[in-house]
C-alpha cells in the first residue's frame, strides 16, 4: 500500500478496517492483516462472502433509502477504507444533492477517505474523526453538515459489534436515534452467531487474542433489540444476503442486518 501519512501506525497488529479491506480484495492492508484474514477464512470460509454481502447490503439499503425513502442526509459511522460503492457514491448516484457525514476513529481510514471519497458539487461529503463510544461528539460534528430537523439515515454497518458491553452498545445506538427526527432511518449490520455457531465463537476468540478493536458477535434477537421503538422494514433482521436480494441470495453469512424507520 502507499506510504501512510499517519504517525505511529501499528502495522504489526491486525486491524479491523484493513482486514475488511483484505477480504474485499483491496490493497490497503499489511502482512499482519493478511495473515489474520487467511487464518480466519481457514476457520470460517464464508467470512469473505460475509464482507462482500455486507457491502451489497450497504448498496441495496442506501439505494432504497434515497430512492424510495426520500432520504437526502446520511450519517455513516464506521466508514472503513474506501472501496467500491461507498455510501456517498451510492446515495449521490440516485440523488446528487445528498449530504453524507462519514465517521471513523481510525486515522488511516480518515487519511484515505479524505483523499478518495470526493462527493458531488450539489451534495456534501464530510469526514469526522470520532469514536462511536462518544455519541455526543459525533452528534456535535454531524450538526455542522446535517440538518437535524429533516430525516437522516444513520448507518452503523460492521461497527456496533466493536462495543462489547451490551448495555453500552444499546445506550449509544439509542442516544444517536433519539436525536433523529421522525422519518429517519436506522440501518445496522452486525456479526451474529446464530449460524455456524462453533466457528463464529472460534474466530471471535482468535481475533480478540490478536486484533484490534476487539469484537462481540450477538444473536439475531440481541441485534433486533437495537431497533426497539422503531418499525423494522421487511424482511426484518436477517443475514445480509437475505435483505432484499436481487437474485439468488446464496449462502447465509454471519453478518445480520436490518433497516428500521423512526415514526
Ligand atoms: C469492518 S469496517 C466496516 C466498514 C463499512 N461500514 C462496511 O460495512 O463495509 C469497521 C469500521 O469501523 C471503524 N470502527 C471500529 N470501532 C470504532 C469506533 N469505536 N468508533 C469509530 N469507528 C470505529 C473501523 O476503524 C473500521 O473502519
CSV table of C-alpha atoms and ligand atoms in Angstrom, one decimal:
chain,number,residue,atom,x,y,z
A,1,UNK,CA,0.0,0.0,0.0
A,2,UNK,CA,1.1,3.6,-0.4
A,3,UNK,CA,3.2,5.1,2.4
A,4,UNK,CA,0.7,6.1,5.1
A,5,UNK,CA,1.0,9.7,6.4
A,6,UNK,CA,-0.2,8.6,9.8
A,7,UNK,CA,2.3,8.7,12.7
A,8,UNK,CA,2.8,5.8,15.0
A,9,UNK,CA,0.8,3.4,12.8
A,10,UNK,CA,1.0,-0.1,14.3
A,11,UNK,CA,1.3,-2.3,11.2
A,12,UNK,CA,2.1,-5.4,13.3
A,13,UNK,CA,-1.3,-5.7,14.9
A,14,UNK,CA,-4.2,-6.8,12.6
A,15,UNK,CA,-6.8,-4.0,12.4
A,16,UNK,CA,-10.5,-4.4,11.5
A,17,UNK,CA,-10.6,-1.8,8.8
A,18,UNK,CA,-7.5,-3.3,7.0
A,19,UNK,CA,-8.7,-6.9,7.5
A,20,UNK,CA,-12.1,-5.9,6.0
A,21,UNK,CA,-10.2,-4.3,3.1
A,22,UNK,CA,-8.3,-7.5,2.5
A,23,UNK,CA,-11.4,-9.7,2.4
A,24,UNK,CA,-13.0,-7.2,0.0
A,25,UNK,CA,-10.0,-7.6,-2.4
A,26,UNK,CA,-8.4,-4.2,-1.6
A,27,UNK,CA,-4.7,-3.3,-1.3
A,28,UNK,CA,-4.8,-1.1,1.8
A,29,UNK,CA,-3.6,-3.8,4.3
A,30,UNK,CA,-0.4,-5.1,5.8
A,31,UNK,CA,1.0,-8.6,6.3
A,32,UNK,CA,-0.4,-9.0,9.8
A,33,UNK,CA,-3.9,-8.2,8.4
A,34,UNK,CA,-3.5,-10.7,5.5
A,35,UNK,CA,-2.2,-13.4,7.9
A,36,UNK,CA,-5.2,-12.9,10.2
A,37,UNK,CA,-7.6,-12.8,7.3
A,38,UNK,CA,-6.3,-16.1,5.9
A,39,UNK,CA,-6.3,-17.8,9.3
A,40,UNK,CA,-9.9,-16.7,10.0
A,41,UNK,CA,-11.0,-17.7,6.5
A,42,UNK,CA,-9.5,-21.1,7.2
A,43,UNK,CA,-11.8,-21.5,10.2
A,44,UNK,CA,-14.9,-19.9,8.6
A,45,UNK,CA,-14.6,-19.8,4.8
A,46,UNK,CA,-17.8,-17.8,4.3
A,47,UNK,CA,-16.2,-14.8,6.1
A,48,UNK,CA,-15.1,-13.5,2.7
A,49,UNK,CA,-18.7,-13.7,1.4
A,50,UNK,CA,-19.7,-12.1,4.7
A,51,UNK,CA,-17.7,-8.9,3.9
A,52,UNK,CA,-19.0,-8.8,0.4
A,53,UNK,CA,-22.6,-9.4,1.4
A,54,UNK,CA,-22.3,-6.6,3.9
A,55,UNK,CA,-21.2,-4.2,1.1
A,56,UNK,CA,-24.1,-5.4,-1.1
A,57,UNK,CA,-26.5,-4.7,1.8
A,58,UNK,CA,-25.0,-1.3,2.1
A,59,UNK,CA,-25.7,-0.6,-1.6
A,60,UNK,CA,-29.2,-2.0,-1.6
A,61,UNK,CA,-30.2,-0.4,1.6
A,62,UNK,CA,-28.8,3.1,0.8
A,63,UNK,CA,-30.3,2.9,-2.7
A,64,UNK,CA,-33.7,2.0,-1.1
A,65,UNK,CA,-33.5,4.8,1.5
A,66,UNK,CA,-32.6,7.5,-1.0
A,67,UNK,CA,-34.7,6.3,-3.9
A,68,UNK,CA,-37.9,5.2,-2.1
A,69,UNK,CA,-37.5,6.7,1.4
A,70,UNK,CA,-36.7,10.2,0.2
A,71,UNK,CA,-33.5,10.4,2.3
A,72,UNK,CA,-31.1,13.2,1.5
A,73,UNK,CA,-28.9,13.1,4.6
A,74,UNK,CA,-26.8,10.1,5.8
A,75,UNK,CA,-24.7,9.7,8.9
A,76,UNK,CA,-22.4,6.8,8.2
A,77,UNK,CA,-20.4,5.7,11.3
A,78,UNK,CA,-17.6,3.2,10.7
A,79,UNK,CA,-16.7,4.4,7.2
A,80,UNK,CA,-14.0,1.8,6.6
A,81,UNK,CA,-11.3,2.1,3.9
A,82,UNK,CA,-12.6,3.3,0.6
A,83,UNK,CA,-13.7,0.5,-1.7
A,84,UNK,CA,-16.3,0.1,-4.5
A,85,UNK,CA,-19.8,1.5,-3.9
A,86,UNK,CA,-19.0,3.8,-0.9
A,87,UNK,CA,-22.1,5.2,0.8
A,88,UNK,CA,-21.9,8.7,-0.7
A,89,UNK,CA,-21.4,7.3,-4.2
A,90,UNK,CA,-24.4,5.0,-3.9
A,91,UNK,CA,-26.6,7.8,-2.5
A,92,UNK,CA,-25.4,10.6,-4.7
A,93,UNK,CA,-25.8,8.4,-7.8
A,94,UNK,CA,-29.5,8.4,-7.0
A,95,UNK,CA,-29.8,12.0,-5.6
A,96,UNK,CA,-26.6,14.1,-6.2
A,97,UNK,CA,-27.7,16.6,-3.5
A,98,UNK,CA,-27.4,14.0,-0.7
A,99,UNK,CA,-25.2,15.0,2.2
A,100,UNK,CA,-23.1,12.4,3.8
A,101,UNK,CA,-21.1,12.6,7.0
A,102,UNK,CA,-18.6,9.8,7.5
A,103,UNK,CA,-17.3,9.0,11.0
A,104,UNK,CA,-14.4,6.7,11.9
A,105,UNK,CA,-11.9,6.5,14.7
A,106,UNK,CA,-9.0,5.1,12.7
A,107,UNK,CA,-6.7,7.9,11.4
A,108,UNK,CA,-5.6,5.7,8.5
A,109,UNK,CA,-9.2,5.4,7.3
A,110,UNK,CA,-9.6,9.2,7.6
A,111,UNK,CA,-6.5,9.9,5.5
A,112,UNK,CA,-7.7,7.6,2.7
A,113,UNK,CA,-11.3,8.8,3.0
A,114,UNK,CA,-10.4,12.4,2.7
A,115,UNK,CA,-8.2,11.7,-0.3
A,116,UNK,CA,-10.6,9.4,-2.2
A,117,UNK,CA,-14.1,9.9,-1.1
A,118,UNK,CA,-15.0,13.1,-3.1
A,119,UNK,CA,-18.7,13.8,-3.3
A,120,UNK,CA,-20.7,15.7,-5.8
A,121,UNK,CA,-20.8,19.5,-6.1
A,122,UNK,CA,-24.5,19.5,-5.3
A,123,UNK,CA,-24.2,17.4,-2.2
A,124,UNK,CA,-21.7,17.4,0.5
A,125,UNK,CA,-19.4,14.7,1.9
A,126,UNK,CA,-17.5,15.3,5.1
A,127,UNK,CA,-15.3,13.2,7.4
A,128,UNK,CA,-15.2,13.3,11.2
A,129,UNK,CA,-12.6,11.5,13.3
A,130,UNK,CA,-14.6,10.4,16.3
A,131,UNK,CA,-15.4,7.3,18.4
A,132,UNK,CA,-18.8,5.6,18.4
A,133,UNK,CA,-18.4,5.4,22.2
A,134,UNK,CA,-18.7,9.1,22.3
A,135,UNK,CA,-22.0,9.9,20.6
A,136,UNK,CA,-22.1,13.5,21.8
A,137,UNK,CA,-19.0,14.4,19.9
A,138,UNK,CA,-20.4,12.6,16.8
A,139,UNK,CA,-23.7,14.5,17.0
A,140,UNK,CA,-21.9,17.8,17.6
A,141,UNK,CA,-19.8,17.3,14.5
A,142,UNK,CA,-22.6,16.0,12.3
A,143,UNK,CA,-24.8,19.0,13.1
A,144,UNK,CA,-22.2,21.1,11.2
A,145,UNK,CA,-23.3,19.4,7.9
A,146,UNK,CA,-26.6,17.8,8.5
A,147,UNK,CA,-30.0,19.4,9.3
A,148,UNK,CA,-31.4,17.5,12.3
A,149,UNK,CA,-34.9,18.9,11.6
A,150,UNK,CA,-35.0,16.8,8.4
A,151,UNK,CA,-34.9,13.0,8.1
A,152,UNK,CA,-31.5,11.4,8.4
A,153,UNK,CA,-30.4,7.8,7.7
A,154,UNK,CA,-28.0,6.6,10.4
A,155,UNK,CA,-25.9,3.7,9.1
A,156,UNK,CA,-23.9,1.5,11.5
A,157,UNK,CA,-22.6,-1.2,9.3
A,158,UNK,CA,-20.0,-3.6,10.8
A,159,UNK,CA,-19.3,-1.4,13.8
A,160,UNK,CA,-21.7,-1.8,16.7
A,161,UNK,CA,-20.1,-5.3,17.4
A,162,UNK,CA,-16.9,-3.4,18.4
A,163,UNK,CA,-18.8,-2.2,21.6
A,164,UNK,CA,-18.7,-5.4,23.5
A,165,UNK,CA,-20.7,-4.3,26.5
A,166,UNK,CA,-24.4,-4.9,25.7
A,167,UNK,CA,-25.7,-2.1,27.8
A,168,UNK,CA,-23.2,0.4,26.4
A,169,UNK,CA,-23.9,-0.6,22.8
A,170,UNK,CA,-27.6,-0.2,23.3
A,171,UNK,CA,-27.2,3.1,25.0
A,172,UNK,CA,-25.0,4.5,22.2
A,173,UNK,CA,-27.5,3.4,19.5
A,174,UNK,CA,-30.4,4.8,21.5
A,175,UNK,CA,-28.7,8.1,22.1
A,176,UNK,CA,-28.0,8.6,18.4
A,177,UNK,CA,-31.5,7.6,17.3
A,178,UNK,CA,-33.0,9.8,20.0
A,179,UNK,CA,-31.6,12.9,18.2
A,180,UNK,CA,-33.0,11.9,14.8
A,181,UNK,CA,-36.3,13.5,13.7
A,182,UNK,CA,-39.4,11.3,12.6
A,183,UNK,CA,-39.0,9.9,9.1
A,184,UNK,CA,-35.3,9.0,9.8
A,185,UNK,CA,-33.9,5.5,9.4
A,186,UNK,CA,-31.5,3.2,11.2
A,187,UNK,CA,-29.5,0.6,9.3
A,188,UNK,CA,-27.3,-1.9,11.2
A,189,UNK,CA,-25.2,-4.8,10.0
A,190,UNK,CA,-23.7,-6.8,12.9
A,191,UNK,CA,-21.7,-10.1,13.4
A,192,UNK,CA,-24.1,-12.9,14.5
A,193,UNK,CA,-23.5,-16.3,16.0
A,194,UNK,CA,-27.0,-17.8,15.2
A,195,UNK,CA,-25.5,-19.9,12.4
A,196,UNK,CA,-22.0,-21.6,12.2
A,197,UNK,CA,-22.1,-21.0,15.9
A,198,UNK,CA,-19.0,-23.0,16.8
A,199,UNK,CA,-16.9,-21.4,14.1
A,200,UNK,CA,-18.2,-18.0,14.9
A,201,UNK,CA,-17.0,-18.4,18.6
A,202,UNK,CA,-13.6,-19.6,17.4
A,203,UNK,CA,-13.0,-16.7,15.0
A,204,UNK,CA,-14.1,-14.2,17.6
A,205,UNK,CA,-11.7,-15.7,20.2
A,206,UNK,CA,-8.9,-15.8,17.6
A,207,UNK,CA,-9.5,-12.1,16.7
A,208,UNK,CA,-9.8,-10.9,20.3
A,209,UNK,CA,-6.4,-12.5,21.1
A,210,UNK,CA,-4.6,-10.7,18.3
A,211,UNK,CA,-6.6,-8.0,16.6
A,212,UNK,CA,-8.0,-4.6,17.3
A,213,UNK,CA,-10.6,-3.4,18.1
A,214,UNK,CA,-12.0,-6.5,19.9
A,215,UNK,CA,-15.3,-7.8,18.7
A,216,UNK,CA,-18.5,-9.4,20.1
A,217,UNK,CA,-20.9,-11.3,17.9
A,218,UNK,CA,-24.5,-11.2,19.1
A,219,UNK,CA,-27.7,-13.3,18.5
A,220,UNK,CA,-30.3,-12.1,16.0
A,221,UNK,CA,-32.6,-11.3,18.9
A,222,UNK,CA,-29.9,-9.2,20.5
A,223,UNK,CA,-29.3,-7.4,17.2
A,224,UNK,CA,-33.1,-6.8,16.8
A,225,UNK,CA,-33.0,-5.1,20.2
A,226,UNK,CA,-31.1,-2.2,18.7
A,227,UNK,CA,-34.2,-1.4,16.7
A,228,UNK,CA,-36.6,-1.3,19.7
A,229,UNK,CA,-39.0,1.6,19.4
A,230,UNK,CA,-38.6,1.7,15.6
A,231,UNK,CA,-40.6,0.0,12.8
A,232,UNK,CA,-38.4,-2.6,11.1
A,233,UNK,CA,-38.8,-2.8,7.3
A,234,UNK,CA,-39.3,-6.1,5.6
A,235,UNK,CA,-37.7,-8.6,5.9
A,236,UNK,CA,-36.7,-7.7,9.4
A,237,UNK,CA,-33.3,-8.8,10.9
A,238,UNK,CA,-31.8,-11.3,8.5
A,239,UNK,CA,-28.4,-12.4,7.2
A,240,UNK,CA,-27.1,-9.6,4.8
A,241,UNK,CA,-27.5,-11.8,1.8
A,242,UNK,CA,-31.3,-12.2,2.6
A,243,UNK,CA,-32.1,-8.4,2.9
A,244,UNK,CA,-34.0,-7.9,-0.4
A,245,UNK,CA,-31.5,-9.8,-2.6
A,246,UNK,CA,-31.6,-9.0,-6.3
A,247,UNK,CA,-31.2,-12.7,-7.3
A,248,UNK,CA,-30.3,-15.9,-5.6
A,249,UNK,CA,-29.4,-15.0,-2.0
A,250,UNK,CA,-26.6,-17.6,-1.8
A,251,UNK,CA,-25.2,-19.0,1.4
A,252,UNK,CA,-26.2,-17.4,4.7
A,253,UNK,CA,-23.5,-15.3,6.3
A,254,UNK,CA,-22.7,-14.5,9.9
A,255,UNK,CA,-23.5,-10.8,9.4
A,256,UNK,CA,-27.1,-10.0,10.2
A,257,UNK,CA,-28.8,-6.7,9.3
A,258,UNK,CA,-31.9,-4.7,9.4
A,259,UNK,CA,-33.4,-1.3,8.4
A,260,UNK,CA,-36.0,0.5,10.5
A,261,UNK,CA,-37.9,3.8,10.4
A,262,UNK,CA,-38.5,6.2,13.3
A,263,UNK,CA,-42.2,7.1,13.1
B,1,LIG,C1,-15.5,-3.7,9.4
B,1,LIG,S1,-15.3,-2.0,9.0
B,1,LIG,C2,-16.9,-1.6,8.2
B,1,LIG,C3,-16.8,-0.6,7.1
B,1,LIG,C4,-18.1,-0.3,6.4
B,1,LIG,N1,-19.1,0.3,7.3
B,1,LIG,C5,-18.7,-1.6,5.9
B,1,LIG,O1,-19.8,-2.0,6.4
B,1,LIG,O2,-18.2,-2.1,4.9
B,1,LIG,C6,-15.4,-1.2,10.6
B,1,LIG,C7,-15.0,0.2,10.7
B,1,LIG,O3,-15.4,0.7,11.9
B,1,LIG,C8,-14.4,1.5,12.5
B,1,LIG,N2,-14.5,1.5,13.9
B,1,LIG,C9,-14.4,0.4,14.8
B,1,LIG,N3,-14.7,0.8,16.0
B,1,LIG,C10,-15.0,2.1,16.0
B,1,LIG,C11,-15.4,3.1,17.0
B,1,LIG,N4,-15.5,2.7,18.3
B,1,LIG,N5,-15.6,4.4,16.6
B,1,LIG,C12,-15.5,4.7,15.3
B,1,LIG,N6,-15.1,3.9,14.3
B,1,LIG,C13,-14.9,2.6,14.7
B,1,LIG,C14,-13.1,0.8,12.0
B,1,LIG,O4,-12.0,1.7,12.0
B,1,LIG,C15,-13.5,0.4,10.6
B,1,LIG,O5,-13.2,1.4,9.6
